[in-house]
Amino acid sequence: GGIREPFVARWPGVVKPGTQNEYIGAFWDILPTFGELAGAKVAGGIDGQSFVRALTEKRTQKAHDYLYWEFHEKGGCQAVRQGNWKAVRLKAGTRSQARIELYDLSTDPSERNDLALRYPGKVKELGALMDEAHRPSVLFPFGNE
């Protein structure tokens, strides 16, 4: 669903052709990145961070602590990625039926082997990150909100 998509950049004289970077970002990083490139001040309190360093290779790019997504279709779904771990909560809008799947993307990029039973501590940790990252909204209620 777009979580593992490459980002391609062409910037003659700055981005060397054929180079690769392992920075893991998300769409919300575009605003602060373009803002920095334009010399514009970007409002604080947003989830995104500039990845200009990853583009220019001038300094080490700061990684996100974690990335969080939610989708409201089909009973709701939440996902969080932290390092190589990805957790997915299905039927998140109905907490009583919700369960969390866990994947190690370094060995299972296709997310075929649910490791939730093998790593219950990691499931609890990433489930807490989903709870922390979710923001209730009257415009876009999630499940029973």
Coordinates of N, CA and C in Angstrom, one line a residue:
G1 N 0.8 -1.2 0.0 CA 0.0 0.0 0.0 C 0.8 1.3 0.0
G2 N 2.0 1.2 -0.6 CA 2.8 2.5 -0.7 C 3.8 2.7 0.4
I3 N 3.9 1.8 1.4 CA 4.8 2.0 2.5 C 6.2 1.7 2.1
R4 N 6.5 0.9 1.1 CA 7.8 0.5 0.6 C 8.1 1.0 -0.8
E5 N 7.9 2.3 -1.0 CA 8.1 2.8 -2.4 C 9.4 3.6 -2.4
P6 N 10.1 3.6 -3.5 CA 11.3 4.3 -3.6 C 11.0 5.8 -3.9
F7 N 12.0 6.6 -3.6 CA 11.9 8.1 -3.9 C 13.1 8.3 -4.8
V8 N 12.8 8.9 -5.9 CA 13.8 9.2 -6.9 C 14.0 10.7 -7.0
A9 N 15.3 11.1 -7.0 CA 15.6 12.5 -7.1 C 16.6 12.8 -8.2
R10 N 16.4 13.9 -8.9 CA 17.4 14.3 -9.9 C 17.7 15.8 -9.6
W11 N 19.0 16.1 -9.3 CA 19.4 17.4 -9.0 C 20.8 17.6 -9.5
P12 N 21.0 17.9 -10.7 CA 22.3 18.0 -11.3 C 23.3 18.8 -10.5
G13 N 24.5 18.3 -10.2 CA 25.5 19.0 -9.5 C 25.3 18.8 -8.0
V14 N 24.3 18.2 -7.5 CA 24.0 18.0 -6.1 C 23.9 16.5 -5.8
V15 N 22.9 15.9 -6.4 CA 22.6 14.5 -6.2 C 23.4 13.8 -7.3
K16 N 24.4 13.0 -6.9 CA 25.2 12.2 -7.8 C 24.4 11.1 -8.5
P17 N 24.4 11.0 -9.8 CA 23.6 10.0 -10.5 C 24.1 8.6 -10.0
G18 N 23.1 7.7 -9.9 CA 23.3 6.4 -9.5 C 23.5 6.1 -8.0
T19 N 23.5 7.2 -7.2 CA 23.7 7.0 -5.7 C 22.4 6.5 -5.1
Q20 N 22.5 5.8 -4.0 CA 21.4 5.4 -3.2 C 21.6 5.8 -1.7
N21 N 20.5 5.9 -1.0 CA 20.5 6.3 0.4 C 19.4 5.4 1.1
E22 N 19.7 5.0 2.3 CA 18.8 4.1 3.0 C 17.8 4.9 3.9
Y23 N 17.7 6.2 3.7 CA 16.8 6.9 4.6 C 15.4 6.4 4.4
I24 N 14.7 6.2 5.5 CA 13.3 5.8 5.5 C 12.4 7.0 5.9
G25 N 11.6 7.5 5.0 CA 10.8 8.6 5.2 C 9.4 8.4 4.8
A26 N 8.6 9.4 4.8 CA 7.2 9.3 4.5 C 6.8 10.6 3.8
F27 N 5.6 10.6 3.2 CA 5.1 11.8 2.5 C 5.2 13.1 3.3
W28 N 4.9 13.0 4.6 CA 4.9 14.2 5.4 C 6.3 14.8 5.6
D29 N 7.3 14.2 5.0 CA 8.7 14.7 5.0 C 8.9 15.7 3.9
I30 N 8.0 15.7 2.9 CA 8.1 16.5 1.7 C 8.1 18.0 2.0
L31 N 7.1 18.4 2.8 CA 6.9 19.8 3.2 C 8.1 20.4 3.8
P32 N 8.7 19.8 4.9 CA 9.8 20.4 5.5 C 11.1 20.3 4.6
T33 N 11.2 19.3 3.8 CA 12.3 19.2 2.8 C 12.2 20.4 1.8
F34 N 11.1 20.5 1.2 CA 10.9 21.6 0.1 C 11.0 23.0 0.8
G35 N 10.5 23.1 2.0 CA 10.6 24.4 2.7 C 12.1 24.7 3.0
E36 N 12.9 23.7 3.4 CA 14.3 24.0 3.6 C 15.0 24.4 2.3
L37 N 14.7 23.7 1.3 CA 15.3 24.0 0.0 C 14.9 25.4 -0.5
A38 N 13.7 25.8 -0.2 CA 13.3 27.1 -0.7 C 13.7 28.2 0.3
G39 N 14.3 27.9 1.4 CA 14.6 28.9 2.4 C 13.5 29.4 3.2
A40 N 12.3 28.7 3.2 CA 11.1 29.1 3.9 C 11.1 28.5 5.3
K41 N 10.4 29.2 6.2 CA 10.2 28.7 7.5 C 9.0 27.8 7.5
V42 N 9.2 26.6 8.1 CA 8.1 25.7 8.1 C 7.6 25.7 9.6
A43 N 6.3 25.7 9.7 CA 5.7 25.7 11.1 C 6.1 24.5 11.9
G44 N 6.3 24.6 13.2 CA 6.6 23.5 14.0 C 5.4 22.6 14.3
G45 N 5.6 21.6 15.1 CA 4.5 20.7 15.5 C 4.0 19.8 14.4
I46 N 4.8 19.5 13.4 CA 4.4 18.6 12.4 C 5.2 17.3 12.5
D47 N 4.7 16.3 11.9 CA 5.4 15.0 12.0 C 6.6 14.9 11.0
G48 N 6.6 15.6 10.0 CA 7.7 15.5 9.0 C 9.0 16.1 9.4
Q49 N 10.0 15.7 8.7 CA 11.4 16.3 8.9 C 12.0 16.4 7.6
S50 N 12.9 17.4 7.4 CA 13.6 17.5 6.2 C 14.6 16.4 5.9
F51 N 14.6 15.9 4.7 CA 15.6 14.9 4.3 C 16.7 15.5 3.4
V52 N 16.9 16.8 3.4 CA 17.9 17.5 2.6 C 19.3 16.8 2.8
R53 N 19.6 16.4 4.0 CA 20.9 15.8 4.3 C 21.0 14.5 3.5
A54 N 20.0 13.7 3.4 CA 20.0 12.5 2.7 C 20.2 12.8 1.2
L55 N 19.7 13.9 0.7 CA 19.8 14.2 -0.7 C 21.3 14.7 -1.0
T56 N 21.8 15.5 -0.2 CA 23.1 16.2 -0.4 C 24.3 15.4 0.1
E57 N 24.1 14.5 0.9 CA 25.1 13.7 1.5 C 26.2 14.5 2.3
K58 N 25.7 15.7 2.8 CA 26.6 16.5 3.5 C 26.9 16.0 4.9
R59 N 25.8 15.6 5.6 CA 25.9 15.1 6.9 C 24.9 13.9 7.1
T60 N 25.1 13.2 8.2 CA 24.2 12.1 8.4 C 22.8 12.5 8.6
Q61 N 21.9 11.8 8.0 CA 20.4 12.1 8.0 C 19.8 11.6 9.3
K62 N 19.1 12.4 10.1 CA 18.4 11.9 11.3 C 17.3 11.0 10.9
A63 N 17.2 9.9 11.5 CA 16.1 8.9 11.3 C 14.9 9.3 12.1
H64 N 13.7 8.9 11.6 CA 12.5 9.0 12.4 C 12.6 8.0 13.6
D65 N 12.1 8.3 14.7 CA 12.0 7.4 15.8 C 11.1 6.2 15.4
Y66 N 10.0 6.6 14.7 CA 9.1 5.6 14.1 C 8.2 6.3 13.1
L67 N 7.5 5.6 12.2 CA 6.5 6.1 11.3 C 5.2 5.5 11.6
Y68 N 4.1 6.3 11.5 CA 2.8 5.8 11.8 C 1.8 6.1 10.7
W69 N 0.9 5.1 10.4 CA -0.1 5.3 9.4 C -1.4 4.8 10.0
E70 N -2.5 5.3 9.5 CA -3.8 4.7 9.8 C -4.7 4.9 8.6
F71 N -5.6 3.9 8.4 CA -6.5 3.9 7.3 C -7.9 3.6 7.9
H72 N -8.9 4.2 7.4 CA -10.2 4.1 8.0 C -11.1 3.0 7.4
E73 N -10.7 2.5 6.2 CA -11.5 1.6 5.5 C -11.5 0.2 6.1
K74 N -12.5 -0.6 5.9 CA -12.6 -2.0 6.3 C -12.4 -2.2 7.8
G75 N -13.0 -1.3 8.6 CA -12.9 -1.5 10.1 C -11.7 -0.8 10.7
G76 N -10.9 -0.2 9.9 CA -9.7 0.6 10.4 C -8.5 -0.3 10.5
C77 N -7.4 0.4 10.2 CA -6.1 -0.3 10.2 C -5.1 0.7 10.7
Q78 N -4.2 0.3 11.6 CA -3.1 1.1 12.0 C -1.8 0.4 11.7
A79 N -0.7 1.1 11.4 CA 0.6 0.5 11.2 C 1.6 1.4 11.7
V80 N 2.7 0.8 12.2 CA 3.8 1.6 12.7 C 5.1 0.8 12.3
R81 N 6.1 1.6 11.8 CA 7.4 1.0 11.5 C 8.4 1.7 12.4
Q82 N 9.2 0.8 13.0 CA 10.3 1.3 13.8 C 11.5 0.4 13.4
G83 N 12.5 1.0 12.8 CA 13.6 0.2 12.3 C 13.2 -0.8 11.3
N84 N 13.5 -2.0 11.5 CA 13.1 -3.1 10.6 C 11.8 -3.7 11.0
W85 N 11.2 -3.3 12.2 CA 10.0 -3.9 12.6 C 8.8 -3.1 12.1
K86 N 7.7 -3.8 11.7 CA 6.5 -3.2 11.3 C 5.4 -4.0 12.0
A87 N 4.5 -3.2 12.6 CA 3.3 -3.8 13.3 C 2.1 -3.2 12.6
V88 N 1.1 -4.1 12.5 CA -0.2 -3.7 11.8 C -1.3 -4.2 12.7
R89 N -2.2 -3.2 13.1 CA -3.4 -3.5 13.9 C -4.6 -3.5 12.9
L90 N -5.2 -4.7 12.7 CA -6.4 -4.8 11.9 C -7.6 -4.6 12.7
K91 N -8.7 -4.2 12.0 CA -10.0 -3.9 12.7 C -9.7 -3.0 13.9
A92 N -8.9 -2.0 13.7 CA -8.5 -1.1 14.8 C -9.6 -0.2 15.3
G93 N -10.6 0.0 14.5 CA -11.8 0.8 14.9 C -12.7 0.1 15.9
T94 N -12.5 -1.2 16.0 CA -13.3 -2.0 17.0 C -12.3 -2.7 17.9
R95 N -11.8 -2.0 18.9 CA -10.8 -2.5 19.8 C -10.9 -4.0 20.3
S96 N -12.2 -4.4 20.5 CA -12.4 -5.7 21.0 C -12.0 -6.8 20.0
Q97 N -12.0 -6.5 18.7 CA -11.6 -7.5 17.7 C -10.2 -7.2 17.1
A98 N -9.6 -6.1 17.6 CA -8.3 -5.8 17.0 C -7.2 -6.7 17.5
R99 N -6.3 -7.0 16.5 CA -5.1 -7.8 16.9 C -4.0 -7.2 16.1
I100 N -2.8 -7.4 16.6 CA -1.6 -6.8 16.0 C -0.8 -7.9 15.4
E101 N -0.4 -7.7 14.1 CA 0.5 -8.6 13.4 C 1.9 -7.9 13.5
L102 N 3.0 -8.7 13.5 CA 4.3 -8.2 13.6 C 5.2 -8.8 12.5
Y103 N 6.0 -7.9 11.8 CA 6.9 -8.4 10.8 C 8.3 -7.8 10.9
D104 N 9.3 -8.6 10.6 CA 10.6 -8.1 10.5 C 10.9 -7.9 9.0
L105 N 10.9 -6.6 8.6 CA 11.1 -6.3 7.2 C 12.5 -6.6 6.6
S106 N 13.4 -6.8 7.5 CA 14.8 -7.1 7.0 C 14.9 -8.5 6.5
T107 N 14.0 -9.4 7.0 CA 14.0 -10.8 6.5 C 12.7 -11.2 5.8
D108 N 11.7 -10.3 5.9 CA 10.3 -10.6 5.4 C 9.7 -9.4 4.8
P109 N 10.3 -8.8 3.7 CA 9.7 -7.6 3.2 C 8.3 -7.7 2.6
S110 N 7.9 -8.9 2.3 CA 6.5 -9.2 1.8 C 5.5 -9.4 2.9
E111 N 5.9 -9.3 4.1 CA 5.0 -9.5 5.3 C 4.2 -10.7 5.2
R112 N 4.9 -11.9 5.1 CA 4.2 -13.1 5.0 C 4.2 -13.9 6.3
N113 N 5.2 -13.6 7.2 CA 5.4 -14.4 8.4 C 5.1 -13.5 9.7
D114 N 3.9 -13.6 10.2 CA 3.5 -12.9 11.4 C 4.3 -13.4 12.6
L115 N 5.1 -12.5 13.2 CA 5.9 -12.9 14.4 C 5.3 -12.5 15.7
A116 N 4.1 -12.1 15.7 CA 3.5 -11.6 16.9 C 3.5 -12.5 18.1
L117 N 3.3 -13.8 17.9 CA 3.3 -14.7 19.0 C 4.7 -15.0 19.5
R118 N 5.7 -14.8 18.6 CA 7.1 -15.1 19.0 C 7.7 -13.9 19.8
Y119 N 7.2 -12.7 19.5 CA 7.8 -11.5 20.1 C 6.7 -10.6 20.8
P120 N 6.0 -11.1 21.8 CA 4.9 -10.4 22.5 C 5.4 -9.0 23.0
G121 N 6.6 -8.9 23.5 CA 7.1 -7.7 24.1 C 7.2 -6.6 23.0
K122 N 7.6 -7.0 21.8 CA 7.7 -6.0 20.7 C 6.3 -5.6 20.2
V123 N 5.4 -6.6 20.2 CA 4.0 -6.3 19.9 C 3.4 -5.2 20.8
K124 N 3.7 -5.4 22.1 CA 3.2 -4.5 23.1 C 3.8 -3.1 22.9
E125 N 5.1 -3.1 22.7 CA 5.8 -1.8 22.5 C 5.3 -1.0 21.3
L126 N 5.1 -1.7 20.2 CA 4.7 -1.0 18.9 C 3.2 -0.7 19.0
G127 N 2.4 -1.5 19.7 CA 1.0 -1.2 20.0 C 0.9 0.1 20.8
A128 N 1.8 0.3 21.7 CA 1.8 1.5 22.5 C 2.1 2.7 21.7
L129 N 3.1 2.5 20.7 CA 3.4 3.6 19.8 C 2.2 4.0 18.9
M130 N 1.4 3.0 18.5 CA 0.2 3.3 17.7 C -0.8 4.2 18.5
D131 N -0.9 3.8 19.8 CA -1.9 4.5 20.7 C -1.4 5.9 20.9
E132 N -0.1 6.1 21.1 CA 0.5 7.4 21.3 C 0.4 8.3 20.1
A133 N 0.6 7.7 18.9 CA 0.6 8.5 17.6 C -0.8 8.9 17.2
H134 N -1.8 8.1 17.5 CA -3.2 8.3 17.0 C -3.8 9.6 17.6
R135 N -4.4 10.4 16.8 CA -5.0 11.6 17.3 C -6.5 11.6 16.9
P136 N -7.4 11.5 17.9 CA -8.8 11.5 17.6 C -9.3 12.7 16.8
S137 N -10.2 12.5 16.0 CA -10.7 13.7 15.1 C -12.2 13.6 15.0
V138 N -12.9 14.7 15.2 CA -14.4 14.7 15.0 C -14.7 14.7 13.5
L139 N -13.7 15.1 12.6 CA -13.9 15.1 11.2 C -13.7 13.7 10.6
F140 N -12.8 13.0 11.2 CA -12.4 11.7 10.7 C -12.4 10.7 11.9
P141 N -13.6 10.4 12.4 CA -13.6 9.5 13.6 C -13.1 8.1 13.2
F142 N -12.4 7.5 14.1 CA -11.8 6.2 13.9 C -12.6 5.2 14.8
G143 N -13.4 4.4 14.2 CA -14.1 3.4 14.9 C -15.1 4.0 15.9
N144 N -15.0 3.7 17.1 CA -15.9 4.1 18.2 C -15.7 5.5 18.7
E145 N -14.9 6.3 18.1 CA -14.6 7.7 18.7 C -15.7 8.6 18.6

